[in-house]
Amino acid sequence: MAKRIVIALGGNALGSTLHEQADAVQITARAIVDLIAEGHEVIVAHGNGPQVGIINNAMLALMHEDPRQDSTPLSVCGAMSQAYIGYDLQNALHEEMMNRGIDEPVVTMVTQVEVDPNDPAFNDPSKPIGKFLSEEEAKVMAAKTGFLFKEDAGRGWRRYVASPKPQQIVELGAIRALSDSGNIVICCGGGGIPVYRTERNHLKGAAAVIDKDFAPALLAEQLDADMLIILTAVEKVAINFNKPDQKGLDELTPAQAREYIAQGQFAKGSMLPKVEAAVKFAESKPGRTALITLLEKAKDGIEGKTGTRVHQ
């Protein structure tokens, strides 16, 4: 039975350099088109960690070379990364579909996501971005830009920004209209460009990074999707991970997930936000299911053959 599916691509689906991304999207496109060929309506969201870091570093280098250049807002770097990733991904999807005799248009939507300017995350920036600096370099950069830098696990100093929760997808109506008219839509790249409303409805970019799992969960909820697929580097969510008694989970209810979260079963920087996002979507309406699995296992996961399915 055909479903409306929001796919959240992990970093391993995109690579971390220009050449890696060009190669990775070919593999990614094959897995996505497998679902399109089955008749599913697919909307694609993705991360942008390495890409936005590359762009941010390039713009900082430009500022050093040309004193007339101001520092580039992180929101602008995010917009650049959405277009750059979308360009490669939509071309790879188009090529794969044409090679299979599927003629469906693909479009990338540069997407803004509203956040609450009073979100507590702004008081405790926790997301490191950009390259490592020495303490002296960090102090110079902080004085020049006003950015917050912290020492990162003995490896050097990095810029830290907030990671607020997404509240509303600004371009939701356009995404829905494009999808309803038969387009494969790529959107919410990197969790979306975080913005908040000021006077006279101006959308101001925030120096923040929205979690790449929570934004697709919100997108899937607001698009009334049947399924959210969070693609990651493991086939199933596991408890006692990397221990002799590690156990992969086929099914997970929200209540069970909360028990495991309370036990500290899921790592904060990796699996925890994926499970939390999956639970949020699964609880948003009866009949909704979230799937966490490997990219190449997505089709099998929809058929119930593998992956971890989160549902009520």
mmCIF file of C-alpha atoms in Angstrom:
data_model
loop_
_atom_site.group_PDB
_atom_site.id
_atom_site.type_symbol
_atom_site.label_atom_id
_atom_site.label_comp_id
_atom_site.label_asym_id
_atom_site.label_seq_id
_atom_site.Cartn_x
_atom_site.Cartn_y
_atom_site.Cartn_z
ATOM 1 C CA MET A 1 0.000 0.000 0.000
ATOM 2 C CA ALA A 2 1.467 3.359 -1.070
ATOM 3 C CA LYS A 3 2.460 5.681 1.761
ATOM 4 C CA ARG A 4 3.496 9.283 2.185
ATOM 5 C CA ILE A 5 7.012 8.972 3.591
ATOM 6 C CA VAL A 6 9.428 11.570 4.941
ATOM 7 C CA ILE A 7 13.010 10.320 4.733
ATOM 8 C CA ALA A 8 15.654 11.840 7.016
ATOM 9 C CA LEU A 9 19.086 11.191 5.528
ATOM 10 C CA GLY A 10 22.029 10.827 7.908
ATOM 11 C CA GLY A 11 25.516 12.171 7.264
ATOM 12 C CA ASN A 12 26.737 8.849 5.870
ATOM 13 C CA ALA A 13 24.301 9.312 2.970
ATOM 14 C CA LEU A 14 26.056 12.479 1.788
ATOM 15 C CA GLY A 15 29.792 12.137 2.472
ATOM 16 C CA SER A 16 31.993 14.889 3.872
ATOM 17 C CA THR A 17 33.883 16.305 0.861
ATOM 18 C CA LEU A 18 32.944 17.415 -2.656
ATOM 19 C CA HIS A 19 34.009 14.111 -4.195
ATOM 20 C CA GLU A 20 32.565 11.979 -1.396
ATOM 21 C CA GLN A 21 29.211 13.715 -1.747
ATOM 22 C CA ALA A 22 29.150 13.225 -5.525
ATOM 23 C CA ASP A 23 29.725 9.491 -5.000
ATOM 24 C CA ALA A 24 27.470 9.098 -1.956
ATOM 25 C CA VAL A 25 24.381 10.647 -3.549
ATOM 26 C CA GLN A 26 24.463 8.035 -6.317
ATOM 27 C CA ILE A 27 24.063 5.266 -3.719
ATOM 28 C CA THR A 28 21.532 7.313 -1.778
ATOM 29 C CA ALA A 29 19.472 7.970 -4.896
ATOM 30 C CA ARG A 30 19.194 4.248 -5.660
ATOM 31 C CA ALA A 31 17.757 3.533 -2.203
ATOM 32 C CA ILE A 32 15.264 6.418 -2.434
ATOM 33 C CA VAL A 33 14.150 5.517 -5.948
ATOM 34 C CA ASP A 34 13.517 1.951 -4.756
ATOM 35 C CA LEU A 35 10.735 3.465 -2.636
ATOM 36 C CA ILE A 36 9.469 5.745 -5.406
ATOM 37 C CA ALA A 37 9.301 2.734 -7.744
ATOM 38 C CA GLU A 38 7.019 1.029 -5.196
ATOM 39 C CA GLY A 39 4.562 3.920 -5.585
ATOM 40 C CA HIS A 40 5.364 5.737 -2.339
ATOM 41 C CA GLU A 41 5.188 9.536 -2.153
ATOM 42 C CA VAL A 42 8.611 10.596 -0.891
ATOM 43 C CA ILE A 43 9.805 13.824 0.713
ATOM 44 C CA VAL A 44 13.522 13.990 1.535
ATOM 45 C CA ALA A 45 15.178 15.857 4.413
ATOM 46 C CA HIS A 46 18.885 15.684 5.189
ATOM 47 C CA GLY A 47 21.719 16.749 7.447
ATOM 48 C CA ASN A 48 24.428 19.219 6.463
ATOM 49 C CA GLY A 49 27.099 18.942 9.171
ATOM 50 C CA PRO A 50 30.274 18.628 7.084
ATOM 51 C CA GLN A 51 28.949 20.820 4.274
ATOM 52 C CA VAL A 52 27.913 23.797 6.396
ATOM 53 C CA GLY A 53 31.248 23.539 8.223
ATOM 54 C CA ILE A 54 33.139 23.707 4.922
ATOM 55 C CA ILE A 55 31.121 26.736 3.841
ATOM 56 C CA ASN A 56 31.549 28.451 7.212
ATOM 57 C CA ASN A 57 35.325 27.937 7.100
ATOM 58 C CA ALA A 58 35.496 29.235 3.532
ATOM 59 C CA MET A 59 33.586 32.390 4.460
ATOM 60 C CA LEU A 60 35.832 32.937 7.493
ATOM 61 C CA ALA A 61 38.876 32.618 5.219
ATOM 62 C CA LEU A 62 37.356 35.231 2.913
ATOM 63 C CA MET A 63 36.874 37.585 5.865
ATOM 64 C CA HIS A 64 40.573 37.189 6.732
ATOM 65 C CA GLU A 65 41.655 37.873 3.136
ATOM 66 C CA ASP A 66 39.369 40.850 2.536
ATOM 67 C CA PRO A 67 38.881 43.282 5.458
ATOM 68 C CA ARG A 68 35.773 44.679 3.763
ATOM 69 C CA GLN A 69 33.936 41.384 4.213
ATOM 70 C CA ASP A 70 31.788 40.917 7.305
ATOM 71 C CA SER A 71 31.407 37.561 8.994
ATOM 72 C CA THR A 72 28.787 35.460 7.198
ATOM 73 C CA PRO A 73 25.773 34.584 9.379
ATOM 74 C CA LEU A 74 25.379 30.891 10.075
ATOM 75 C CA SER A 75 21.859 31.101 8.642
ATOM 76 C CA VAL A 76 23.317 32.166 5.290
ATOM 77 C CA CYS A 77 25.842 29.319 5.389
ATOM 78 C CA GLY A 78 22.924 26.965 6.043
ATOM 79 C CA ALA A 79 21.060 28.308 3.006
ATOM 80 C CA MET A 80 24.148 27.787 0.852
ATOM 81 C CA SER A 81 24.489 24.204 2.088
ATOM 82 C CA GLN A 82 20.845 23.412 1.297
ATOM 83 C CA ALA A 83 21.268 24.503 -2.314
ATOM 84 C CA TYR A 84 24.639 22.772 -2.700
ATOM 85 C CA ILE A 85 23.419 19.437 -1.328
ATOM 86 C CA GLY A 86 20.083 19.721 -3.119
ATOM 87 C CA TYR A 87 21.843 20.319 -6.439
ATOM 88 C CA ASP A 88 23.777 17.044 -6.194
ATOM 89 C CA LEU A 89 20.939 15.037 -4.684
ATOM 90 C CA GLN A 90 18.200 16.135 -7.067
ATOM 91 C CA ASN A 91 20.418 15.434 -10.084
ATOM 92 C CA ALA A 92 21.285 11.978 -8.744
ATOM 93 C CA LEU A 93 17.589 11.222 -8.146
ATOM 94 C CA HIS A 94 16.645 12.492 -11.606
ATOM 95 C CA GLU A 95 19.316 10.344 -13.255
ATOM 96 C CA GLU A 96 18.351 7.208 -11.315
ATOM 97 C CA MET A 97 14.645 7.658 -12.074
ATOM 98 C CA MET A 98 15.207 8.290 -15.766
ATOM 99 C CA ASN A 99 17.382 5.167 -15.977
ATOM 100 C CA ARG A 100 14.446 3.183 -14.561
ATOM 101 C CA GLY A 101 11.854 4.788 -16.821
ATOM 102 C CA ILE A 102 10.340 6.904 -14.040
ATOM 103 C CA ASP A 103 9.529 10.457 -15.079
ATOM 104 C CA GLU A 104 8.861 12.479 -11.934
ATOM 105 C CA PRO A 105 10.223 15.987 -11.310
ATOM 106 C CA VAL A 106 12.592 16.656 -8.401
ATOM 107 C CA VAL A 107 12.900 20.021 -6.665
ATOM 108 C CA THR A 108 14.947 21.443 -3.803
ATOM 109 C CA MET A 109 13.201 23.873 -1.460
ATOM 110 C CA VAL A 110 15.416 26.215 0.538
ATOM 111 C CA THR A 111 13.610 25.860 3.852
ATOM 112 C CA GLN A 112 13.320 28.105 6.892
ATOM 113 C CA VAL A 113 12.180 26.713 10.225
ATOM 114 C CA GLU A 114 10.871 28.932 12.991
ATOM 115 C CA VAL A 115 12.346 28.561 16.453
ATOM 116 C CA ASP A 116 11.384 30.208 19.729
ATOM 117 C CA PRO A 117 13.861 33.023 20.521
ATOM 118 C CA ASN A 118 13.190 32.262 24.200
ATOM 119 C CA ASP A 119 14.106 28.582 23.829
ATOM 120 C CA PRO A 120 16.378 27.692 26.792
ATOM 121 C CA ALA A 121 18.894 26.282 24.279
ATOM 122 C CA PHE A 122 19.972 29.858 23.481
ATOM 123 C CA ASN A 123 21.202 30.217 27.061
ATOM 124 C CA ASP A 124 23.416 27.148 26.783
ATOM 125 C CA PRO A 125 24.944 26.784 23.295
ATOM 126 C CA SER A 126 25.859 23.109 22.926
ATOM 127 C CA LYS A 127 26.493 22.499 19.220
ATOM 128 C CA PRO A 128 30.137 22.763 18.057
ATOM 129 C CA ILE A 129 30.706 23.907 14.477
ATOM 130 C CA GLY A 130 33.686 24.820 12.332
ATOM 131 C CA LYS A 131 37.330 23.915 12.645
ATOM 132 C CA PHE A 132 39.469 23.527 15.756
ATOM 133 C CA LEU A 133 41.497 26.563 16.831
ATOM 134 C CA SER A 134 44.169 27.218 19.415
ATOM 135 C CA GLU A 135 43.073 29.136 22.491
ATOM 136 C CA GLU A 136 44.801 32.264 21.218
ATOM 137 C CA GLU A 137 43.176 31.979 17.783
ATOM 138 C CA ALA A 138 39.794 31.474 19.435
ATOM 139 C CA LYS A 139 40.221 34.606 21.544
ATOM 140 C CA VAL A 140 41.142 36.671 18.495
ATOM 141 C CA MET A 141 38.185 35.316 16.522
ATOM 142 C CA ALA A 142 35.791 35.865 19.446
ATOM 143 C CA ALA A 143 36.896 39.482 19.753
ATOM 144 C CA LYS A 144 36.484 40.026 16.015
ATOM 145 C CA THR A 145 33.133 38.293 15.521
ATOM 146 C CA GLY A 146 31.457 38.061 18.917
ATOM 147 C CA PHE A 147 31.141 34.281 18.509
ATOM 148 C CA LEU A 148 31.226 31.972 21.529
ATOM 149 C CA PHE A 149 34.179 29.552 21.620
ATOM 150 C CA LYS A 150 34.704 26.646 24.019
ATOM 151 C CA GLU A 151 37.431 24.090 24.545
ATOM 152 C CA ASP A 152 36.335 20.804 22.959
ATOM 153 C CA ALA A 153 37.490 17.619 24.742
ATOM 154 C CA GLY A 154 41.177 18.514 24.674
ATOM 155 C CA ARG A 155 41.244 18.768 20.870
ATOM 156 C CA GLY A 156 41.184 22.553 20.609
ATOM 157 C CA TRP A 157 38.657 25.372 20.662
ATOM 158 C CA ARG A 158 35.536 25.523 18.501
ATOM 159 C CA ARG A 159 32.618 27.834 17.988
ATOM 160 C CA TYR A 160 29.458 26.765 19.848
ATOM 161 C CA VAL A 161 25.900 27.665 18.882
ATOM 162 C CA ALA A 162 22.449 26.861 20.246
ATOM 163 C CA SER A 163 20.362 23.871 19.137
ATOM 164 C CA PRO A 164 16.718 24.953 19.641
ATOM 165 C CA LYS A 165 13.693 22.786 18.887
ATOM 166 C CA PRO A 166 11.835 23.445 15.601
ATOM 167 C CA GLN A 167 8.391 25.043 15.961
ATOM 168 C CA GLN A 168 7.018 25.658 12.464
ATOM 169 C CA ILE A 169 8.223 25.072 8.898
ATOM 170 C CA VAL A 170 7.845 28.366 7.052
ATOM 171 C CA GLU A 171 7.610 26.881 3.546
ATOM 172 C CA LEU A 172 5.275 24.044 4.594
ATOM 173 C CA GLY A 173 2.495 25.117 2.223
ATOM 174 C CA ALA A 174 4.851 25.210 -0.751
ATOM 175 C CA ILE A 175 6.342 21.821 0.156
ATOM 176 C CA ARG A 176 2.868 20.295 0.456
ATOM 177 C CA ALA A 177 1.720 21.796 -2.849
ATOM 178 C CA LEU A 178 4.817 20.548 -4.677
ATOM 179 C CA SER A 179 4.487 17.063 -3.215
ATOM 180 C CA ASP A 180 0.749 16.883 -3.894
ATOM 181 C CA SER A 181 1.380 17.767 -7.548
ATOM 182 C CA GLY A 182 3.804 14.864 -8.037
ATOM 183 C CA ASN A 183 7.201 16.378 -7.271
ATOM 184 C CA ILE A 184 9.892 14.652 -5.250
ATOM 185 C CA VAL A 185 10.762 17.396 -2.737
ATOM 186 C CA ILE A 186 14.130 17.833 -1.008
ATOM 187 C CA CYS A 187 13.745 20.197 1.937
ATOM 188 C CA CYS A 188 14.602 21.036 5.570
ATOM 189 C CA GLY A 189 18.317 20.586 4.855
ATOM 190 C CA GLY A 190 20.418 20.611 8.013
ATOM 191 C CA GLY A 191 17.249 20.848 10.096
ATOM 192 C CA GLY A 192 16.221 23.969 8.196
ATOM 193 C CA ILE A 193 17.496 27.537 8.443
ATOM 194 C CA PRO A 194 16.579 28.613 11.993
ATOM 195 C CA VAL A 195 14.632 31.871 12.022
ATOM 196 C CA TYR A 196 12.378 33.775 14.379
ATOM 197 C CA ARG A 197 9.831 36.510 13.772
ATOM 198 C CA THR A 198 10.561 40.104 14.705
ATOM 199 C CA GLU A 199 8.421 43.181 14.258
ATOM 200 C CA ARG A 200 6.404 43.430 11.038
ATOM 201 C CA ASN A 201 6.824 39.666 10.433
ATOM 202 C CA HIS A 202 10.485 39.884 9.498
ATOM 203 C CA LEU A 203 12.160 36.462 9.639
ATOM 204 C CA LYS A 204 15.570 36.887 11.241
ATOM 205 C CA GLY A 205 18.186 34.170 10.981
ATOM 206 C CA ALA A 206 19.391 32.741 14.286
ATOM 207 C CA ALA A 207 22.951 31.666 15.055
ATOM 208 C CA ALA A 208 21.824 28.128 15.752
ATOM 209 C CA VAL A 209 21.609 24.595 14.357
ATOM 210 C CA ILE A 210 18.297 22.726 14.529
ATOM 211 C CA ASP A 211 18.687 19.009 15.136
ATOM 212 C CA LYS A 212 18.469 17.195 11.798
ATOM 213 C CA ASP A 213 16.173 14.511 13.259
ATOM 214 C CA PHE A 214 13.619 16.735 14.980
ATOM 215 C CA ALA A 215 12.981 18.889 11.895
ATOM 216 C CA PRO A 216 12.021 15.911 9.661
ATOM 217 C CA ALA A 217 9.793 14.609 12.474
ATOM 218 C CA LEU A 218 7.980 17.960 12.551
ATOM 219 C CA LEU A 219 7.814 17.983 8.743
ATOM 220 C CA ALA A 220 6.321 14.477 8.679
ATOM 221 C CA GLU A 221 3.794 15.439 11.357
ATOM 222 C CA GLN A 222 2.697 18.634 9.625
ATOM 223 C CA LEU A 223 2.500 16.953 6.193
ATOM 224 C CA ASP A 224 0.339 14.186 7.704
ATOM 225 C CA ALA A 225 2.827 11.556 6.549
ATOM 226 C CA ASP A 226 2.214 7.877 7.195
ATOM 227 C CA MET A 227 5.831 7.119 7.975
ATOM 228 C CA LEU A 228 9.040 8.817 9.038
ATOM 229 C CA ILE A 229 12.222 6.968 8.089
ATOM 230 C CA ILE A 230 15.360 8.034 9.939
ATOM 231 C CA LEU A 231 18.373 6.612 8.137
ATOM 232 C CA THR A 232 21.533 6.113 10.137
ATOM 233 C CA ALA A 233 24.706 4.013 10.350
ATOM 234 C CA VAL A 234 23.163 0.974 12.075
ATOM 235 C CA GLU A 235 20.467 -1.467 10.990
ATOM 236 C CA LYS A 236 18.542 -1.369 14.253
ATOM 237 C CA VAL A 237 18.371 0.605 17.470
ATOM 238 C CA ALA A 238 20.102 -1.421 20.178
ATOM 239 C CA ILE A 239 20.194 -1.548 23.945
ATOM 240 C CA ASN A 240 23.455 -2.319 25.756
ATOM 241 C CA PHE A 241 25.205 -1.070 22.635
ATOM 242 C CA ASN A 242 28.759 -2.373 22.125
ATOM 243 C CA LYS A 243 28.414 -4.720 25.107
ATOM 244 C CA PRO A 244 28.376 -8.549 25.105
ATOM 245 C CA ASP A 245 24.614 -8.544 25.714
ATOM 246 C CA GLN A 246 23.805 -6.004 22.972
ATOM 247 C CA LYS A 247 20.276 -6.507 21.656
ATOM 248 C CA GLY A 248 18.738 -5.042 18.516
ATOM 249 C CA LEU A 249 15.129 -3.869 18.789
ATOM 250 C CA ASP A 250 12.561 -4.754 16.124
ATOM 251 C CA GLU A 251 9.652 -2.870 17.701
ATOM 252 C CA LEU A 252 9.596 -0.016 20.178
ATOM 253 C CA THR A 253 6.638 1.718 21.798
ATOM 254 C CA PRO A 254 6.914 5.275 23.124
ATOM 255 C CA ALA A 255 6.615 3.954 26.679
ATOM 256 C CA GLN A 256 9.427 1.449 26.159
ATOM 257 C CA ALA A 257 11.559 4.126 24.525
ATOM 258 C CA ARG A 258 11.166 6.403 27.551
ATOM 259 C CA GLU A 259 12.234 3.597 29.870
ATOM 260 C CA TYR A 260 15.377 3.004 27.833
ATOM 261 C CA ILE A 261 16.085 6.745 27.656
ATOM 262 C CA ALA A 262 15.807 6.958 31.466
ATOM 263 C CA GLN A 263 18.316 4.106 31.693
ATOM 264 C CA GLY A 264 20.768 6.050 29.502
ATOM 265 C CA GLN A 265 20.683 3.420 26.756
ATOM 266 C CA PHE A 266 21.034 5.857 23.856
ATOM 267 C CA ALA A 267 24.043 8.130 23.255
ATOM 268 C CA LYS A 268 23.221 11.837 23.430
ATOM 269 C CA GLY A 269 25.032 12.889 20.289
ATOM 270 C CA SER A 270 23.860 10.062 18.040
ATOM 271 C CA MET A 271 20.977 7.666 18.736
ATOM 272 C CA LEU A 272 19.118 9.597 21.451
ATOM 273 C CA PRO A 273 17.757 12.407 19.216
ATOM 274 C CA LYS A 274 16.744 9.840 16.593
ATOM 275 C CA VAL A 275 14.719 7.843 19.113
ATOM 276 C CA GLU A 276 13.197 11.015 20.599
ATOM 277 C CA ALA A 277 12.217 12.282 17.140
ATOM 278 C CA ALA A 278 10.758 8.884 16.221
ATOM 279 C CA VAL A 279 8.688 8.831 19.421
ATOM 280 C CA LYS A 280 7.410 12.362 18.833
ATOM 281 C CA PHE A 281 6.174 11.458 15.361
ATOM 282 C CA ALA A 282 4.689 8.109 16.399
ATOM 283 C CA GLU A 283 2.692 9.793 19.182
ATOM 284 C CA SER A 284 1.458 12.667 17.030
ATOM 285 C CA LYS A 285 -1.440 10.672 15.519
ATOM 286 C CA PRO A 286 -2.730 7.083 15.687
ATOM 287 C CA GLY A 287 -1.399 4.855 12.910
ATOM 288 C CA ARG A 288 1.866 6.699 12.376
ATOM 289 C CA THR A 289 5.096 4.721 12.368
ATOM 290 C CA ALA A 290 8.725 5.800 12.520
ATOM 291 C CA LEU A 291 11.471 3.522 11.208
ATOM 292 C CA ILE A 292 15.158 3.743 12.133
ATOM 293 C CA THR A 293 17.511 1.738 9.940
ATOM 294 C CA LEU A 294 20.327 1.724 7.381
ATOM 295 C CA LEU A 295 19.968 3.560 4.069
ATOM 296 C CA GLU A 296 20.215 0.374 2.018
ATOM 297 C CA LYS A 297 17.647 -1.364 4.258
ATOM 298 C CA ALA A 298 14.890 1.247 3.920
ATOM 299 C CA LYS A 299 12.779 -0.796 1.496
ATOM 300 C CA ASP A 300 13.070 -3.923 3.656
ATOM 301 C CA GLY A 301 12.245 -1.847 6.721
ATOM 302 C CA ILE A 302 8.979 -0.585 5.228
ATOM 303 C CA GLU A 303 8.064 -4.206 4.534
ATOM 304 C CA GLY A 304 8.743 -5.084 8.176
ATOM 305 C CA LYS A 305 11.802 -7.221 7.454
ATOM 306 C CA THR A 306 14.361 -5.185 9.424
ATOM 307 C CA GLY A 307 15.028 -1.919 11.228
ATOM 308 C CA THR A 308 13.428 -0.634 14.422
ATOM 309 C CA ARG A 309 9.781 0.373 14.072
ATOM 310 C CA VAL A 310 8.495 2.904 16.609
ATOM 311 C CA HIS A 311 4.722 3.056 16.982
ATOM 312 C CA GLN A 312 1.957 3.154 19.586
#
